[in-house]
Each structure stands twice: as structure tokens, then as C-alpha cells.
Protein backbone atom coordinates (compact mmCIF):
# COMPACT_ATOMS: atom_id res chain seq x y z
CA MET A 1 131.01 73.26 147.68
CA ARG A 2 129.28 75.50 150.22
CA ASP A 3 127.92 78.90 149.07
CA PRO A 4 129.71 81.53 151.22
CA TYR A 5 126.97 84.12 150.57
CA ALA A 6 124.02 81.90 151.39
CA GLU A 7 123.47 83.35 154.86
CA SER A 8 123.68 87.02 153.72
CA LEU A 9 121.15 86.69 150.86
CA PRO A 10 117.40 86.88 151.51
CA GLU A 11 115.47 83.71 151.09
CA HIS A 12 113.06 83.46 148.12
CA ASP A 13 110.71 80.62 147.52
CA GLY A 14 110.64 80.14 143.75
CA LYS A 15 108.33 77.18 143.76
CA VAL A 16 105.00 77.29 141.89
CA SER A 17 102.08 75.40 143.34
CA SER A 18 100.71 72.47 141.41
CA VAL A 19 97.38 74.24 140.89
CA VAL A 20 98.98 77.31 139.30
CA GLY A 21 101.20 75.08 137.18
CA ARG A 22 98.22 73.16 135.87
CA VAL A 23 96.40 76.42 135.01
CA PHE A 24 99.35 77.69 132.97
CA ILE A 25 99.71 74.34 131.19
CA PHE A 26 96.00 74.39 130.36
CA LEU A 27 96.20 77.95 128.98
CA PHE A 28 99.29 77.16 126.90
CA ALA A 29 97.68 74.02 125.46
CA GLY A 30 94.57 76.07 124.67
CA LEU A 31 96.62 78.59 122.71
CA LEU A 32 98.18 75.75 120.71
CA CYS A 33 94.77 74.32 119.89
CA LEU A 34 93.13 77.68 119.12
CA PRO A 35 94.22 77.79 115.45
CA ALA A 36 92.82 74.30 114.90
CA VAL A 37 89.50 75.28 116.49
CA SER A 38 89.33 78.36 114.25
CA GLY A 39 89.68 76.21 111.12
CA GLY A 40 93.28 77.03 110.32
CA TRP A 41 94.72 73.53 109.91
CA SER A 42 92.84 72.96 106.67
CA ASN A 43 94.71 75.85 105.00
CA LEU A 44 98.23 74.62 105.66
CA SER A 45 100.52 74.57 102.65
CA TRP A 46 103.92 72.92 102.15
CA ARG A 47 104.32 73.72 98.46
CA GLY A 48 107.84 74.36 97.23
CA ASP A 49 110.81 72.82 95.49
CA ASP A 50 113.13 72.84 98.49
CA LEU A 51 112.95 73.12 102.27
CA LYS A 52 113.30 76.90 102.25
CA GLU A 53 110.34 77.33 99.91
CA LYS A 54 108.27 74.78 101.85
CA LEU A 55 108.89 76.62 105.14
CA ALA A 56 108.05 79.96 103.48
CA ALA A 57 104.79 78.52 102.14
CA PHE A 58 103.98 77.06 105.58
CA GLU A 59 104.62 80.41 107.27
CA LYS A 60 102.49 82.21 104.69
CA SER A 61 99.56 79.83 105.20
CA VAL A 62 99.79 80.14 108.99
CA GLU A 63 99.62 83.94 108.71
CA SER A 64 96.22 83.60 107.06
CA TRP A 65 94.64 81.71 109.98
CA PRO A 66 91.58 83.60 111.27
CA VAL A 67 92.88 83.84 114.82
CA PHE A 68 96.05 85.60 113.69
CA GLU A 69 94.20 87.85 111.25
CA TRP A 70 91.90 88.86 114.10
CA GLY A 71 94.89 89.50 116.36
CA ARG A 72 96.64 91.68 113.78
CA ALA A 73 93.46 93.62 113.12
CA TRP A 74 92.87 94.19 116.84
CA ASP A 75 96.48 95.25 117.40
CA ALA A 76 96.42 97.61 114.38
CA SER A 77 93.11 99.10 115.50
CA LEU A 78 94.48 99.71 119.00
CA TRP A 79 97.60 101.46 117.70
CA ARG A 80 95.64 103.52 115.22
CA ARG A 81 92.97 104.67 117.66
CA TRP A 82 95.11 105.50 120.67
CA LEU A 83 98.55 106.26 119.25
CA ARG A 84 97.61 107.31 115.68
CA GLU A 85 100.20 104.92 114.29
CA GLY A 86 99.94 103.18 110.92
CA ASN A 87 102.49 100.58 109.87
CA GLN A 88 105.73 100.34 107.88
CA ARG A 89 103.97 101.42 104.69
CA VAL A 90 101.28 103.87 105.81
CA MET A 91 101.49 106.95 108.02
CA ILE A 92 98.31 108.29 109.59
CA GLY A 93 98.00 112.07 109.36
CA ARG A 94 95.39 114.46 110.64
CA ASP A 95 91.65 114.48 109.93
CA GLY A 96 91.63 111.05 108.27
CA TRP A 97 94.51 111.67 105.83
CA LEU A 98 96.75 108.69 105.03
CA PHE A 99 100.21 108.88 103.45
CA TYR A 100 102.44 106.32 101.74
CA ARG A 101 105.78 106.40 103.58
CA PRO A 102 107.98 106.23 100.43
CA ASP A 103 106.14 109.35 99.24
CA LEU A 104 107.40 111.17 102.33
CA GLU A 105 110.94 110.17 101.36
CA THR A 106 110.55 112.14 98.12
CA ILE A 107 110.51 115.31 100.22
CA VAL A 108 112.98 114.63 103.02
CA GLY A 109 115.19 112.15 101.12
CA LYS A 110 118.65 112.59 99.63
CA GLY A 111 117.58 112.71 95.99
CA PRO A 112 118.16 110.42 92.99
CA ASN A 113 121.79 111.46 92.46
CA TYR A 114 122.91 110.43 95.95
CA GLN A 115 125.48 107.63 95.92
CA GLU A 116 125.13 105.19 98.79
CA PRO A 117 128.52 104.47 100.42
CA PRO A 118 129.71 100.85 100.34
CA ALA A 119 128.90 98.91 103.50
CA VAL A 120 129.30 95.25 104.36
CA SER A 121 126.18 95.42 106.54
CA ARG A 122 123.90 96.07 103.57
CA ALA A 123 121.90 93.11 102.32
CA PRO A 124 122.91 91.58 98.97
CA VAL A 125 120.79 92.75 96.04
CA ASP A 126 119.73 91.18 92.76
CA TYR A 127 120.60 94.09 90.49
CA GLN A 128 122.86 97.12 90.32
CA TRP A 129 121.05 100.32 91.25
CA GLN A 130 120.86 103.01 88.58
CA SER A 131 119.68 106.57 89.01
CA PRO A 132 116.89 107.70 86.67
CA MET A 133 119.22 110.50 85.57
CA ASP A 134 121.60 107.82 84.27
CA VAL A 135 118.91 105.91 82.38
CA ILE A 136 116.59 108.57 80.94
CA PRO A 137 119.19 110.41 78.76
CA GLU A 138 119.89 107.16 76.92
CA PHE A 139 116.15 106.62 76.41
CA VAL A 140 115.85 110.16 75.03
CA ASP A 141 118.67 109.47 72.54
CA GLN A 142 117.07 106.17 71.51
CA LEU A 143 113.83 107.98 70.72
CA LYS A 144 115.52 110.89 68.95
CA SER A 145 117.34 108.50 66.64
CA ARG A 146 113.89 107.30 65.59
CA GLN A 147 112.53 110.85 65.22
CA ILE A 148 110.35 110.57 68.33
CA ASP A 149 109.93 113.35 70.90
CA LEU A 150 109.71 112.57 74.62
CA ILE A 151 107.42 114.48 77.00
CA ILE A 152 107.79 113.59 80.70
CA VAL A 153 105.02 114.40 83.19
CA PRO A 154 106.17 113.83 86.81
CA VAL A 155 103.09 113.68 89.05
CA PRO A 156 103.69 115.29 92.48
CA THR A 157 103.32 112.90 95.39
CA LYS A 158 100.57 113.34 97.94
CA PRO A 159 102.71 114.86 100.75
CA MET A 160 103.80 117.63 98.37
CA ILE A 161 100.20 118.80 98.10
CA ALA A 162 98.12 117.59 101.06
CA GLN A 163 100.25 119.22 103.72
CA LYS A 164 97.46 120.16 106.10
CA GLY A 165 97.05 116.44 106.67
CA LEU A 166 100.68 116.45 107.85
CA GLY A 167 100.03 119.31 110.26
CA ILE A 168 102.16 121.90 108.45
CA SER A 169 101.40 125.05 106.52
CA GLU A 170 100.47 124.65 102.88
CA GLY A 171 103.31 125.06 100.40
CA THR A 172 106.19 124.88 102.91
CA PHE A 173 107.12 121.24 102.39
CA TRP A 174 108.48 120.87 98.85
CA PRO A 175 111.27 118.54 97.62
CA GLN A 176 114.62 120.30 97.52
CA HIS A 177 115.60 118.16 94.53
CA TRP A 178 112.53 118.97 92.40
CA ASP A 179 114.03 121.86 90.41
CA GLU A 180 117.26 119.91 89.94
CA MET A 181 115.28 116.96 88.60
CA VAL A 182 113.35 119.12 86.12
CA GLN A 183 116.58 120.76 84.95
CA ASP A 184 118.36 117.41 84.50
CA LEU A 185 115.49 116.00 82.46
CA SER A 186 115.33 119.12 80.29
CA GLU A 187 119.07 119.09 79.67
CA ALA A 188 118.78 115.43 78.65
CA GLY A 189 116.53 116.55 75.80
CA ALA A 190 113.07 115.76 77.18
CA THR A 191 110.17 118.18 77.42
CA VAL A 192 109.08 118.34 81.05
CA VAL A 193 105.49 119.26 81.93
CA ASP A 194 105.70 120.59 85.49
CA LEU A 195 102.24 120.13 87.03
CA SER A 196 103.27 122.27 90.01
CA LYS A 197 103.14 125.26 87.65
CA MET A 198 99.49 124.60 86.76
CA ASP A 199 97.16 127.47 87.69
CA HIS A 200 94.14 126.25 89.66
CA GLU A 201 92.11 127.06 92.77
CA LEU A 202 91.58 123.54 94.04
CA SER A 203 91.81 122.64 97.72
CA GLU A 204 93.90 119.73 98.97
CA GLU A 205 90.76 117.57 99.12
CA ASP A 206 90.15 118.35 95.45
CA ILE A 207 93.67 117.28 94.41
CA PHE A 208 94.35 114.02 96.28
CA LEU A 209 92.12 111.33 97.78
CA GLN A 210 92.37 111.11 101.58
CA GLY A 211 92.77 107.34 101.78
CA ASP A 212 94.61 106.79 98.51
CA THR A 213 97.98 107.58 96.91
CA HIS A 214 96.37 108.92 93.72
CA TRP A 215 94.94 112.18 92.43
CA THR A 216 91.25 113.02 92.35
CA PRO A 217 89.26 112.80 89.11
CA ARG A 218 89.04 116.60 88.96
CA PHE A 219 92.78 117.21 89.30
CA MET A 220 93.53 114.40 86.85
CA GLU A 221 91.25 115.97 84.24
CA LEU A 222 92.82 119.41 84.72
CA SER A 223 96.28 117.85 84.42
CA ALA A 224 95.33 116.19 81.13
CA LYS A 225 94.15 119.54 79.81
CA PHE A 226 97.33 121.23 81.05
CA VAL A 227 99.52 118.63 79.33
CA SER A 228 97.70 119.08 76.04
CA ASP A 229 98.12 122.87 76.27
CA VAL A 230 101.85 122.67 77.06
CA ILE A 231 102.76 120.23 74.30
CA GLY A 232 100.63 122.16 71.81
CA VAL A 233 99.05 119.23 70.02
CA SER A 234 96.88 120.38 67.13
CA ARG A 235 93.29 119.30 67.72
CA LEU A 236 90.75 118.01 65.26
CA GLU A 237 88.07 120.55 64.44
CA ASP A 238 85.16 118.14 64.96
CA GLN A 239 84.48 116.76 68.43
CA THR A 240 84.82 112.99 68.21
CA THR A 241 84.25 112.29 71.93
CA PHE A 242 81.82 113.24 74.66
CA ILE A 243 81.61 112.98 78.47
CA SER A 244 79.32 110.56 80.33
CA PRO A 245 79.03 110.79 84.17
CA LEU A 246 79.43 107.72 86.40
CA GLU A 247 78.86 107.52 90.16
CA THR A 248 81.10 105.10 92.07
CA THR A 249 82.55 104.44 95.54
CA HIS A 250 86.07 103.88 96.75
CA VAL A 251 87.95 103.22 100.00
CA GLY A 252 91.60 103.73 98.97
CA ASP A 253 94.75 101.72 98.39
CA LEU A 254 96.33 103.16 101.56
CA VAL A 255 93.41 101.86 103.60
CA GLY A 256 94.04 98.47 102.04
CA MET A 257 97.66 98.59 103.18
CA LEU A 258 96.58 98.94 106.81
CA ASP A 259 96.08 95.73 108.77
CA SER A 260 92.51 96.79 109.50
CA ALA A 261 90.13 99.01 107.52
CA GLU A 262 87.92 99.56 110.56
CA GLY A 263 86.78 103.16 110.77
CA PHE A 264 87.28 103.93 107.08
CA ALA A 265 84.09 104.21 105.06
CA ASN A 266 83.60 104.17 101.32
CA SER A 267 83.60 107.61 99.73
CA SER A 268 81.45 108.52 96.74
CA LEU A 269 83.08 109.89 93.62
CA ARG A 270 81.80 111.10 90.29
CA LEU A 271 83.83 109.96 87.31
CA ASN A 272 83.58 111.37 83.82
CA GLN A 273 83.75 108.60 81.26
CA VAL A 274 84.93 109.51 77.77
CA ARG A 275 83.00 107.92 74.91
CA ASN A 276 83.22 107.86 71.15
CA ARG A 277 80.58 110.21 69.76
CA ALA A 278 79.85 108.01 66.75
CA THR A 279 79.50 104.67 68.56
CA GLY A 280 78.89 105.60 72.20
CA GLU A 281 81.60 103.15 73.25
CA LEU A 282 84.37 103.87 75.76
CA LEU A 283 87.72 104.89 74.30
CA VAL A 284 90.30 102.13 73.95
CA SER A 285 94.01 102.13 73.24
CA ASP A 286 94.79 102.47 69.53
CA PRO A 287 98.04 100.63 68.58
CA GLY A 288 98.10 102.57 65.30
CA ALA A 289 98.08 106.03 66.96
CA GLU A 290 101.06 108.34 66.41
CA THR A 291 101.19 109.34 70.09
CA VAL A 292 102.16 106.81 72.76
CA LEU A 293 101.20 107.28 76.41
CA LEU A 294 103.43 105.47 78.90
CA GLY A 295 102.33 105.42 82.51
CA ASP A 296 101.77 103.75 85.85
CA SER A 297 98.76 103.63 88.17
CA PHE A 298 98.29 107.40 87.83
CA VAL A 299 97.25 106.62 84.26
CA ASN A 300 95.29 103.48 85.15
CA ILE A 301 93.35 104.92 88.08
CA TYR A 302 89.68 105.50 87.09
CA HIS A 303 90.19 103.12 84.17
CA ASP A 304 91.39 99.84 85.68
CA PRO A 305 88.63 98.65 88.10
CA ALA A 306 91.18 96.54 90.01
CA LEU A 307 92.61 99.74 91.52
CA GLY A 308 89.64 100.14 93.82
CA PHE A 309 86.68 101.42 91.84
CA GLY A 310 85.29 98.02 90.93
CA LYS A 311 86.16 94.35 90.74
CA GLU A 312 88.92 92.85 88.62
CA SER A 313 86.27 91.14 86.50
CA ASP A 314 84.50 94.41 85.74
CA GLU A 315 84.80 96.22 82.44
CA PRO A 316 87.26 99.17 82.17
CA LEU A 317 85.82 102.39 83.55
CA GLY A 318 87.05 104.59 80.71
CA ALA A 319 87.46 107.67 82.91
CA GLY A 320 91.24 107.72 83.39
CA PHE A 321 94.04 110.04 82.33
CA ALA A 322 94.44 108.45 78.89
CA ALA A 323 90.77 108.93 78.05
CA HIS A 324 90.77 112.58 79.14
CA LEU A 325 94.03 113.40 77.38
CA SER A 326 92.61 111.86 74.22
CA HIS A 327 89.44 113.89 74.75
CA SER A 328 91.49 117.07 75.17
CA ILE A 329 93.60 116.62 72.03
CA GLN A 330 90.77 114.92 70.11
CA LYS A 331 93.13 112.22 68.89
CA PRO A 332 93.59 108.53 69.74
CA LEU A 333 96.43 107.31 71.95
CA HIS A 334 98.45 104.11 72.08
CA VAL A 335 98.43 103.44 75.84
CA ILE A 336 101.01 101.32 77.69
CA ALA A 337 100.45 101.58 81.45
CA ILE A 338 101.67 99.14 84.12
CA ASN A 339 100.74 99.55 87.79
CA GLY A 340 103.84 99.93 89.93
CA ASP A 341 106.28 99.77 87.01
CA GLY A 342 106.15 103.15 85.33
CA ALA A 343 109.93 103.45 85.47
CA THR A 344 111.20 100.46 83.50
CA GLY A 345 108.37 98.07 82.63
CA VAL A 346 106.53 100.45 80.32
CA ARG A 347 109.73 101.35 78.46
CA GLN A 348 110.54 97.67 78.01
CA ALA A 349 107.07 97.01 76.61
CA PHE A 350 107.39 99.92 74.18
CA ALA A 351 110.92 98.98 73.09
CA ALA A 352 109.86 95.38 72.47
CA MET A 353 107.45 96.38 69.70
CA PRO A 354 108.52 95.80 66.07
CA ASP A 355 110.93 98.39 64.72
CA ASP A 356 108.60 99.68 62.01
CA VAL A 357 105.77 100.11 64.54
CA VAL A 358 108.02 102.11 66.89
CA ARG A 359 109.28 104.33 64.07
CA SER A 360 105.70 105.14 63.07
CA LYS A 361 105.24 107.03 66.35
CA LYS A 362 105.79 110.79 66.55
CA GLN A 363 105.87 111.41 70.31
CA VAL A 364 105.90 109.60 73.63
CA ILE A 365 104.13 111.12 76.64
CA TRP A 366 105.44 109.53 79.82
CA VAL A 367 103.34 110.05 82.97
CA LEU A 368 104.79 108.64 86.20
CA SER A 369 104.88 109.32 89.90
CA SER A 370 107.67 111.69 90.90
CA ARG A 371 108.41 109.12 93.61
CA ASP A 372 110.19 107.08 90.94
CA LEU A 373 112.29 110.09 89.94
CA LEU A 374 113.20 111.50 93.37
CA LEU A 375 114.01 108.54 95.61
CA ALA A 376 117.58 107.56 96.41
CA GLU A 377 118.71 103.94 96.28
CA VAL A 378 117.71 102.59 99.71
CA PRO A 379 114.14 103.97 99.84
CA GLY A 380 113.80 103.31 96.11
CA ARG A 381 114.57 99.62 96.57
CA ARG A 382 112.12 99.45 99.49
CA ALA A 383 109.43 100.91 97.24
CA GLY A 384 110.15 98.33 94.52
CA ILE A 385 111.51 100.88 92.02
CA SER A 386 113.97 99.69 89.41
CA TRP A 387 115.65 101.83 86.74
CA ARG A 388 117.20 99.85 83.90
CA ASN A 389 118.31 100.56 80.35
CA VAL A 390 116.21 99.05 77.57
CA ALA A 391 117.19 97.66 74.18
CA PHE A 392 114.89 98.38 71.24
CA ASN A 393 113.71 95.57 69.00
CA ALA A 394 115.46 95.79 65.62
CA GLU A 395 113.13 93.31 63.90
CA PRO A 396 110.25 94.58 61.76
CA SER A 397 106.73 93.27 62.08
CA THR A 398 106.18 90.04 60.17
CA GLY A 399 102.43 90.22 59.70
CA ARG A 400 99.45 92.48 59.69
CA MET A 401 98.33 94.46 62.75
CA VAL A 402 95.58 92.81 64.77
CA GLU A 403 92.43 94.84 65.27
CA GLU A 404 91.30 95.59 68.83
CA SER A 405 88.10 93.55 68.54
CA GLU A 406 89.60 90.67 66.56
CA GLU A 407 89.95 87.29 68.26
CA VAL A 408 93.34 85.62 67.90
CA ILE A 409 94.04 82.04 68.97
CA ILE A 410 97.63 81.20 69.90
CA SER A 411 98.71 77.65 70.70
CA GLY A 412 101.97 76.53 72.24
CA VAL A 413 103.65 74.28 74.77
CA LEU A 414 104.31 75.76 78.22
CA ALA A 415 108.00 75.12 78.85
CA GLU A 416 108.70 77.24 81.90
CA LYS A 417 106.95 79.58 84.35
CA SER A 418 108.52 81.71 87.04
CA ARG A 419 107.19 81.59 90.56
CA ILE A 420 104.99 84.44 91.69
CA GLU A 421 107.04 86.92 93.69
CA ASP A 422 105.90 88.74 96.82
CA PRO A 423 103.98 91.86 95.71
CA GLY A 424 104.63 93.57 99.04
CA GLY A 425 107.31 95.78 97.49
CA THR A 426 104.69 97.93 95.81
CA PRO A 427 101.36 99.30 97.03
CA TYR A 428 99.40 97.13 94.61
CA THR A 429 97.89 93.74 95.33
CA GLU A 430 99.12 92.11 92.18
CA ALA A 431 102.14 89.98 91.29
CA VAL A 432 103.96 89.68 87.98
CA PHE A 433 105.30 86.43 86.59
CA SER A 434 106.73 85.34 83.26
CA THR A 435 106.14 82.30 81.10
CA ARG A 436 108.07 80.74 78.22
CA PHE A 437 106.28 78.82 75.47
CA GLU A 438 107.67 76.57 72.77
CA SER A 439 106.22 75.58 69.38
CA VAL A 440 104.05 78.69 69.30
CA GLU A 441 101.58 78.99 66.39
């Protein structure tokens, strides 16, 4: 059939010369071979039980090829330098300040009591979302029935304090749901230590680290002292601990979340280690202490070297919140702190202890990021936060308590191990997995 519009349309020659075609074929073939030249083929992985897992493992291994890592780093550096853009997890502020995006949601978000409307477009989830205000009252009652008092210490997020880095006036950007949260927790029967009421003259740089989500050593120490003053713990008359200075360097967990750390230098920090006056050793968790400290990375920072102030193989730093709170009250603490799981994981670990051990405790001090308490469902799920009820162990201990320095050998048959999940849901480069043993002795 003849095209009736052929004569009225302009003529275009869409042919490509053979020389140009060969050049494009050569360039395309070169791109295909580039990963192999860079040494990527040797790192391919097809591990998995089914096709979906094999493809996921293959994709993960391809992402680690040097050529793609270089490309991501170059792209991230370009966006950061010229457009001051971070990524889905990190926002770049002014004067070198970095902010964790879920922390920003604690200020501008809808609050923990907001109910998400049903929608068919939402992705299926593994568990039913619960607000912290639904879970914590039950936890308070569980403790009260065992004659244990609960003290909650919500740590303000970085954008609540370091507001000059956001380009706004200091003190004008505060969560609208903060007072409501404090009131709800108090009405549930918990004692709330509001760190925003603490009297100090520290600058923003003295409260939060520029390239990290966590507080500075100075603000952490003042907070430990403030907590001890509010809860009114009676101190021992004799000083059983002393302070030992330690110089260290740190880049920041937010820098680690960027695709490239180019342009961010290590910063020097002075930590104050807490040591036992009699032995000179660093303080350790005491399972027999009457006071339990539950916490997340705000407790572990400056103690766990894996959080940026050392290598995972290094010894504990002994300069964290637990050590300084113990120094302030001059009493030992039983510390249960899990990075990224200060909402549910620490309560599960505490509730799993033998019944007689739990009932020997007098108070629980719970330090956690206010991010866990203020986020609504959607941003909370993105941040990897999960609020669940816990069941306390009703069984008593069957044997003697094991001393901290005592070596215990446990033998068993490994029956099952879960696969390691993607740790990208939290700002920490660690994954949690479970194992089940049989015939344990």
C-alpha cells in the first residue's frame, strides 16, 4: 500500500555508516569486558537455595566489582560537590554537617500515634506495626508486678539540636509530638528523664558529632550525670572508680553511609575511660547488679570499638554511657545494649533471663534514641524499627551464676541457622542471625 503522506514529509536519511557502527560495537563490547579486566569475574557468587536467592547473590556480587564501586563513588562525589546532595539515608547540611534522614522525620513526621490508612498499593509486611505507646505500658506493668521501676531516657536526635547545620535558627525546629510523648510515657507509669531540660552551655558542636548520628563524649557524660541526679540514686561514700583519658580518631557512621567518604577527614576526640580504682581495669557489666541499663548505640558508642572508634577485634573502650553512669552513681550496672535494636531486642534479652534473676533487680534504666519513640509506621519501618510485646521467662535459674572472667565450654549439634538478612535497614554495618542447637551440654 502506498503512503499518501510520503511526498509531504521531509526526507531523513537514518542510515549509520559502517565505520560509525563498528565504533559503537567496539565501545559496547569494551564496556562488557571492562568488569572482567578489573578483576570482577572472580568474585561472582550464585549461592542460594532457589533461583531467587541465586539471582540476588549474583546481583550482590556484581555490585562489588571495582568498576561499579568506582562509578558509584564518582557519581556520589559529583552530586555532593556540585549539588550538595547525599543519598536516601544521608542529607548533607551546611558547614560539613551530615544528618540521618529518619532523624529528620522525628521532627516533621506525623508522630507515633498516627494510624496509616489502609491502601492496596502498600507493600506486604512481615509483622503488624505497633506504636511504642501501645507496647511500653504493658512493659511497665510487667516490671511493676516484679517490683521493678522503669526510667526511660529518650535521647534527642541530631536535627533537634544541630539546627545551624540545617540552616535554621537554633531552637526553632522541635518535634511537635515531644511533649505528648513524654506525657504518655509518664501516664503509663514510667519515670521520664527529659534531656532537653538539662541546663548546659554547650554549643551544637559540643553536643553532636558532625559526621555521626551520636552525641559527643562531653554531652554523653553530662547526660549520665543528669540521669543520676534526676533518679536520685544514693551513692557510695568511697570513690570506687576513676577517670583515665584516651585520645582517638573517628570519621562517623553517616560518612560511612555515603557512597564515597572523599573529603571527610578523621576527627580527633578525647574519651574519658572509667576504671576500677582497686584494680585499674575498665568497668564491665555486672549481671548481679540491682540496676539494669537497657540501650542502643547511644549506650554502646565510646565503648564498642566497632562503632567507629577502633576495629571490631579491639578491646572495649570503656568510655561509654554505662561506664559514666556507673561512675556517677558509684554502683555497678547490668548492661544490655544492642545496636539498632533499643526498642524491642533489649527488652527481649532482659525478659529472657531466669525469673529469679529478673526479680532481683530494683530498677531498669532504658536509654534509646527518640527516633524509635517518635516515628510513625512508614518511616519507622524504613528505619528498621520494630515495637513488639515481650513475654517474661517464668522459669528460675537452674544453676549458679557464671563469673565474668570464667571460661565456660558449651557443646551441641547445630540443627538450624537463619540466613543473614540485609543490614541496610539500620545505620549499622552488622547483621543479626539466629541459630538453633540440639543436644546442648
